[in-house]
Short mmCIF file of C-alpha atoms in Angstrom, two decimals:
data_model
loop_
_atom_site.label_atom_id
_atom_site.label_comp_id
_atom_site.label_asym_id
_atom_site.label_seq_id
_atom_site.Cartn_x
_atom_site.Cartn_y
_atom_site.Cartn_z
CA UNK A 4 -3.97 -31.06 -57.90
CA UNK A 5 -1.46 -30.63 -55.02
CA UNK A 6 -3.41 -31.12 -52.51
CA UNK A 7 -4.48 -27.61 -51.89
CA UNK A 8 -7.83 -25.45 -52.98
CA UNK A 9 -5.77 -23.17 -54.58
CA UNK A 10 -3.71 -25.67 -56.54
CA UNK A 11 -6.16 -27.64 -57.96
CA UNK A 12 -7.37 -26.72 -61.78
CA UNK A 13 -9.29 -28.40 -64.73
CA UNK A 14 -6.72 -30.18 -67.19
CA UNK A 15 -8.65 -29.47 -70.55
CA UNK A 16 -12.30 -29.50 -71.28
CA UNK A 17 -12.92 -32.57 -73.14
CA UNK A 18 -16.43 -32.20 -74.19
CA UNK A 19 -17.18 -28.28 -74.32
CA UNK A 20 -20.10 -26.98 -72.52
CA UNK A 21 -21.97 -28.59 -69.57
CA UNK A 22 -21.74 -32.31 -70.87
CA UNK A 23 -19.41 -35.05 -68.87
CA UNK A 24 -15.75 -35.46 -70.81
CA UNK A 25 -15.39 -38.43 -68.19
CA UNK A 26 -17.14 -40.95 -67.57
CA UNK A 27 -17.86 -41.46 -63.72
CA UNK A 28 -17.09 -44.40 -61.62
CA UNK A 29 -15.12 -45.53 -64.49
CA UNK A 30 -11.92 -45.33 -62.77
CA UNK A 31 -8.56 -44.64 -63.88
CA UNK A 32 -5.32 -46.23 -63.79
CA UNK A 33 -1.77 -44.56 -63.83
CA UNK A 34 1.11 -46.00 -66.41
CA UNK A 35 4.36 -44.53 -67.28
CA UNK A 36 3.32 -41.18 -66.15
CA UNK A 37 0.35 -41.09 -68.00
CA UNK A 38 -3.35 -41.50 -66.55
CA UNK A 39 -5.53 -43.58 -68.44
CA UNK A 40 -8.98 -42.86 -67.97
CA UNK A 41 -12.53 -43.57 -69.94
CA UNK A 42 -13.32 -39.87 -71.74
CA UNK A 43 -16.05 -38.71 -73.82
CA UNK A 44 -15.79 -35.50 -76.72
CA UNK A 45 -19.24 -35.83 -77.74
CA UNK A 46 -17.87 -37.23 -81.11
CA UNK A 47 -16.61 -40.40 -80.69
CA UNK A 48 -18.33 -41.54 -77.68
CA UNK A 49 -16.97 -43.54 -74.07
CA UNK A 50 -13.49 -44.43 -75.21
CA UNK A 51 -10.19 -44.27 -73.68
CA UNK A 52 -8.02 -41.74 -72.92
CA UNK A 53 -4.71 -40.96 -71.71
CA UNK A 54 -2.90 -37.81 -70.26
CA UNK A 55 0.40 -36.25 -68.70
CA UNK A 56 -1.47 -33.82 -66.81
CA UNK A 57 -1.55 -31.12 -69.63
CA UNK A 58 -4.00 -30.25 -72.25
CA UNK A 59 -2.16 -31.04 -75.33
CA UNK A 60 -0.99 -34.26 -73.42
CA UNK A 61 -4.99 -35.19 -73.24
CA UNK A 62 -6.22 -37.24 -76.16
CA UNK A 63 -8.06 -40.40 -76.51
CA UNK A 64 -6.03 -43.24 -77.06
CA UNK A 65 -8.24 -45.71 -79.62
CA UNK A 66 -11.41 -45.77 -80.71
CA UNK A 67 -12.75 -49.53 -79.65
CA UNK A 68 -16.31 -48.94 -81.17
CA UNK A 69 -15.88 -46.55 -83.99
CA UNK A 70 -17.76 -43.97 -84.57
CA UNK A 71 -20.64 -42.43 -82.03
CA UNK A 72 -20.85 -45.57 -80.39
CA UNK A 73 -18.96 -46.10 -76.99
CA UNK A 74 -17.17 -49.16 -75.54
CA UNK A 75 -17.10 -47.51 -71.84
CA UNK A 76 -13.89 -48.69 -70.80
CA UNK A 77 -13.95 -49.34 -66.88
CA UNK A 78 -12.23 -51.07 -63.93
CA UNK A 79 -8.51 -50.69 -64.71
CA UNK A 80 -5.87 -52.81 -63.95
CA UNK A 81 -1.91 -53.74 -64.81
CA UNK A 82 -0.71 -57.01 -65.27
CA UNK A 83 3.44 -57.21 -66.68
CA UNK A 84 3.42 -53.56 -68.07
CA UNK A 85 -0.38 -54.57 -69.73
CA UNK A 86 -3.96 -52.09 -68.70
CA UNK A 87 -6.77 -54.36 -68.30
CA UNK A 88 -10.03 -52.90 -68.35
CA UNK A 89 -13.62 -53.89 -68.88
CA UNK A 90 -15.58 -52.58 -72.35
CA UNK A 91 -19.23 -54.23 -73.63
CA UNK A 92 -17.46 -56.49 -76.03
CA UNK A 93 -15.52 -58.04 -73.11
CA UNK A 94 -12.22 -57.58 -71.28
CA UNK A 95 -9.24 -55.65 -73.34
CA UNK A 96 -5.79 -54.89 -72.94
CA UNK A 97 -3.04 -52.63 -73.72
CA UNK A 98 0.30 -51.26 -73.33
CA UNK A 99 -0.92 -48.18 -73.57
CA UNK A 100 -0.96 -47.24 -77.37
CA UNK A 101 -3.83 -47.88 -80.20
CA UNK A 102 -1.78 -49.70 -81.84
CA UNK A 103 -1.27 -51.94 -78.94
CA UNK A 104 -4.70 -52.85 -77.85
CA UNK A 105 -5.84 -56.66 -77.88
CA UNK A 106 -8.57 -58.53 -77.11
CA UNK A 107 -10.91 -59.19 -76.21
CA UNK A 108 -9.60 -61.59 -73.85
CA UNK A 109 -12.32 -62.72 -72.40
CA UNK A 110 -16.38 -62.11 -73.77
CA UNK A 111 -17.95 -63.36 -70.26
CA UNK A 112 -20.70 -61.47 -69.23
CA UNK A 113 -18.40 -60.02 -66.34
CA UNK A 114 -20.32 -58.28 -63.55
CA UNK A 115 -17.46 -57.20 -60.93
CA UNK A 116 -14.36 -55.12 -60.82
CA UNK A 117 -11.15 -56.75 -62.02
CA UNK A 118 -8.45 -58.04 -59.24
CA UNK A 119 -4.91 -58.24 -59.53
CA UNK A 120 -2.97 -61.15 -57.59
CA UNK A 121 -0.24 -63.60 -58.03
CA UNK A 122 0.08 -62.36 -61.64
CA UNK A 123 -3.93 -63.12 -62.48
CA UNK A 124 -6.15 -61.03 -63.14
CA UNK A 125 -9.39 -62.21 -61.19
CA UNK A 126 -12.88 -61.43 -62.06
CA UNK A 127 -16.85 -62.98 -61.43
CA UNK A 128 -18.89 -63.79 -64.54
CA UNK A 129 -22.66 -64.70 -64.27
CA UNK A 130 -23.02 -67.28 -66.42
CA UNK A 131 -26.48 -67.83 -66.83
CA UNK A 132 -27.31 -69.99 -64.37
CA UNK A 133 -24.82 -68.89 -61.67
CA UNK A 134 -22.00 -66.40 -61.12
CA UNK A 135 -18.43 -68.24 -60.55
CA UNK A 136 -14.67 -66.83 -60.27
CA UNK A 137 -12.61 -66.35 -63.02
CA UNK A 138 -9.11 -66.16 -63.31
CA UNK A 139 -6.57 -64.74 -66.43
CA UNK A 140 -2.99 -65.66 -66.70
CA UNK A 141 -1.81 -63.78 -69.71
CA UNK A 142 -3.11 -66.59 -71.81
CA UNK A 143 -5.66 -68.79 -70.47
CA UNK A 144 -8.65 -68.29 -68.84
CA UNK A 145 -10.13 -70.21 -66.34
CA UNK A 146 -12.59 -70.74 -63.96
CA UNK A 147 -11.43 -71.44 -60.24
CA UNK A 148 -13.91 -73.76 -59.04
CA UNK A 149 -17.82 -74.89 -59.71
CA UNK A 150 -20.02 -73.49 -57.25
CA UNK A 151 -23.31 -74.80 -58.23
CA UNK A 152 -26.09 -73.04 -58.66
CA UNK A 153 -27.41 -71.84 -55.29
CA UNK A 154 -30.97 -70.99 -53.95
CA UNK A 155 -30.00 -68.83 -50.80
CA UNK A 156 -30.43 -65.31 -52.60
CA UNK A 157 -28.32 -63.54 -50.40
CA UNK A 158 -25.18 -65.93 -51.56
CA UNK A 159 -26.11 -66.52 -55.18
CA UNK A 160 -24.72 -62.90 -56.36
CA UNK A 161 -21.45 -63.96 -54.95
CA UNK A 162 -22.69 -62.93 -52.14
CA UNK A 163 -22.10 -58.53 -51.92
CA UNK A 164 -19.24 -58.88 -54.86
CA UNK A 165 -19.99 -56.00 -55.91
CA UNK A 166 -19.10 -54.65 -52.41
CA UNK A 167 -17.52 -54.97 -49.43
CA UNK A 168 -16.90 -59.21 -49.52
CA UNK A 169 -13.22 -59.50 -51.84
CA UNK A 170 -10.27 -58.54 -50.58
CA UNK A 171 -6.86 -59.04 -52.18
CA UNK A 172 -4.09 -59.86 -48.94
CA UNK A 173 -0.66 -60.82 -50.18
CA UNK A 174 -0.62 -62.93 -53.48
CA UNK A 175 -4.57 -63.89 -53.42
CA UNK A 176 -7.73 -62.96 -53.33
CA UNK A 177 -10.25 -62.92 -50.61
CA UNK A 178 -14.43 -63.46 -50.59
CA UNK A 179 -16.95 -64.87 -49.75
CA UNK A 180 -18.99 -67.41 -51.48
CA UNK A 181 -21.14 -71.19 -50.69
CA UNK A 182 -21.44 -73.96 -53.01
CA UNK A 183 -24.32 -76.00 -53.94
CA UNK A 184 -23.86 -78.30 -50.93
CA UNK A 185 -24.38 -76.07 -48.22
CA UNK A 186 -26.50 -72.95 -47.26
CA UNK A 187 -23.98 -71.19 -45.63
CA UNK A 188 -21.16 -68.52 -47.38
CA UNK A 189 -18.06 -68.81 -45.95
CA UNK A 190 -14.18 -67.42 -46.17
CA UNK A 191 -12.14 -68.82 -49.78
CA UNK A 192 -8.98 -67.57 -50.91
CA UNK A 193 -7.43 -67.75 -54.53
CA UNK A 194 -3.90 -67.58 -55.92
CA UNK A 195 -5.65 -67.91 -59.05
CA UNK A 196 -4.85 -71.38 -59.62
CA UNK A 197 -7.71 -74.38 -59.52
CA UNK A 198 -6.15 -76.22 -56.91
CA UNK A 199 -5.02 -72.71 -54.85
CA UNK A 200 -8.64 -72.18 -54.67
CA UNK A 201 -10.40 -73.26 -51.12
CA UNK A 202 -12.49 -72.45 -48.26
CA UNK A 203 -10.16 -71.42 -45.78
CA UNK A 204 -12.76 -72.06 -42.71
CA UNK A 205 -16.54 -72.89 -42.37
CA UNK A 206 -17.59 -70.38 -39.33
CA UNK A 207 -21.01 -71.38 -39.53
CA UNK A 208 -21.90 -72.18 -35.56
CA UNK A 209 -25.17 -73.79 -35.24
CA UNK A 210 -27.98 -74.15 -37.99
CA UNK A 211 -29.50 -70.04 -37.22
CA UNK A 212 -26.18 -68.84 -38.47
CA UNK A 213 -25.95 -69.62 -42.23
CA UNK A 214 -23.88 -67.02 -43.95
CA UNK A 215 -21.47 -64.64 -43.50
CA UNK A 216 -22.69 -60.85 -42.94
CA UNK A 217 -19.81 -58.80 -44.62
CA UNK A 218 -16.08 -59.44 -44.92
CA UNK A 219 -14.70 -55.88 -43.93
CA UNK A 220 -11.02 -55.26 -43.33
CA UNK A 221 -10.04 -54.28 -40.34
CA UNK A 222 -6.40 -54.28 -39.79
CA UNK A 223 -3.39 -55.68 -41.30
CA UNK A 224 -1.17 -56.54 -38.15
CA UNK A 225 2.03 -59.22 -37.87
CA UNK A 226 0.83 -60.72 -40.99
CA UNK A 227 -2.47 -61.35 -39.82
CA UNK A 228 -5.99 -59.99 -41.22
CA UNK A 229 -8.63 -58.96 -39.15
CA UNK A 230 -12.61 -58.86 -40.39
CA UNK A 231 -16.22 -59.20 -39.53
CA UNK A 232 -18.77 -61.62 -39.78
CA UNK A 233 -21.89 -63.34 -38.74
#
């Protein structure tokens, strides 16, 4: 597309007919002017693809689970020239070639989008008995700190993860989480380091108020973020 009505157009047809040739909410991530994407030819199954924006640039890159099975490749991100992305045998990554795919990286049972700061690659894993925060370096992975395993069900699913409560501002990450000590989910950052990881305040204001509400951005002004809570 270009923006308009008129200039916007189907690249190719990956899987003939009325079936899906991409997979929604999958996401897609652009790399030296390709797009690399999760697309399915009916053949092969949810794999990924890549393409220049033309037809005979459109192909699928590797095929992690061979055959009809799929991997479903989602959640893409680029760490030093590297696409990270999610698949159901764990985290992979690539420079962008089949014969450059490696992993996985990590097999956590990984139940978030992946999050790029300070060179890591940030992530939350339930672990079954809790979900914590994860965090990838290009060689190690690690988990940023213990929370516990938490009763208050509202804060035990990393409390709206999957939504509207991480934020990456600067070089770290920003959410909202409680530990086994307390009741109450408050604001932590990450650089992606152990001892970068913190609480940055506890806003909790009498004993009626016990967790944050949401974490929305508001504004980015003079190098200061603005968000709600309760």
């Amino acid at each position: 597309s270009d923006g308009t009505d008129t200039g916007t157009s189907m690249v190719v047809d990956i899987q003939p007919g009325s079936a899906d040739g991409v997979v929604a909410y999958a996401g897609l991530i652009e790399k030296g002017g390709n797009v690399f994407f999760t697309g399915d030819d009916g053949t092969n199954g949810a794999e990924l693809w890549s393409s220049d924006g033309t037809a005979a640039g459109t192909s699928m890159v590797v095929d992690i689970v061979s055959g009809s099975g799929s991997s479903t490749p989602a959640s893409f991100a680029i760490i030093s020239g590297k696409i990270y992305f999610k698949t159901v045998n764990g985290i992979m990554r690539t420079d962008g070639t089949a014969g450059g795919l490696q992993g996985p990286i990590s097999t956590l049972n990984v139940v978030s989008p992946l999050w790029v700061a300070n060179g890591h690659l940030f992530y939350v894993a339930y672990t079954g008995g809790d979900f914590e925060l994860y965090s990838f370096s290009g060689m190690v992975e690690t988990m940023l700190f213990d929370y516990g395993t938490t009763t208050t069900p509202m804060v035990n699913v990393f409390h709206h993860i999957i939504g509207a409560c991480i934020y990456v501002i600067g070089n770290e990450l920003y959410f909202c989480k409680n530990d086994d000590t307390t009741n109450t989910a408050e604001l932590w950052k990450s650089d992606g380091t152990v001892s970068g990881t913190q609480m940055i305040e506890d806003f909790t204001l009498s004993t009626t108020i016990y967790y944050m509400q949401a974490f929305y951005i508001v504004e980015e002004l003079n190098g200061k973020s603005y968000f709600l809570g309760q």
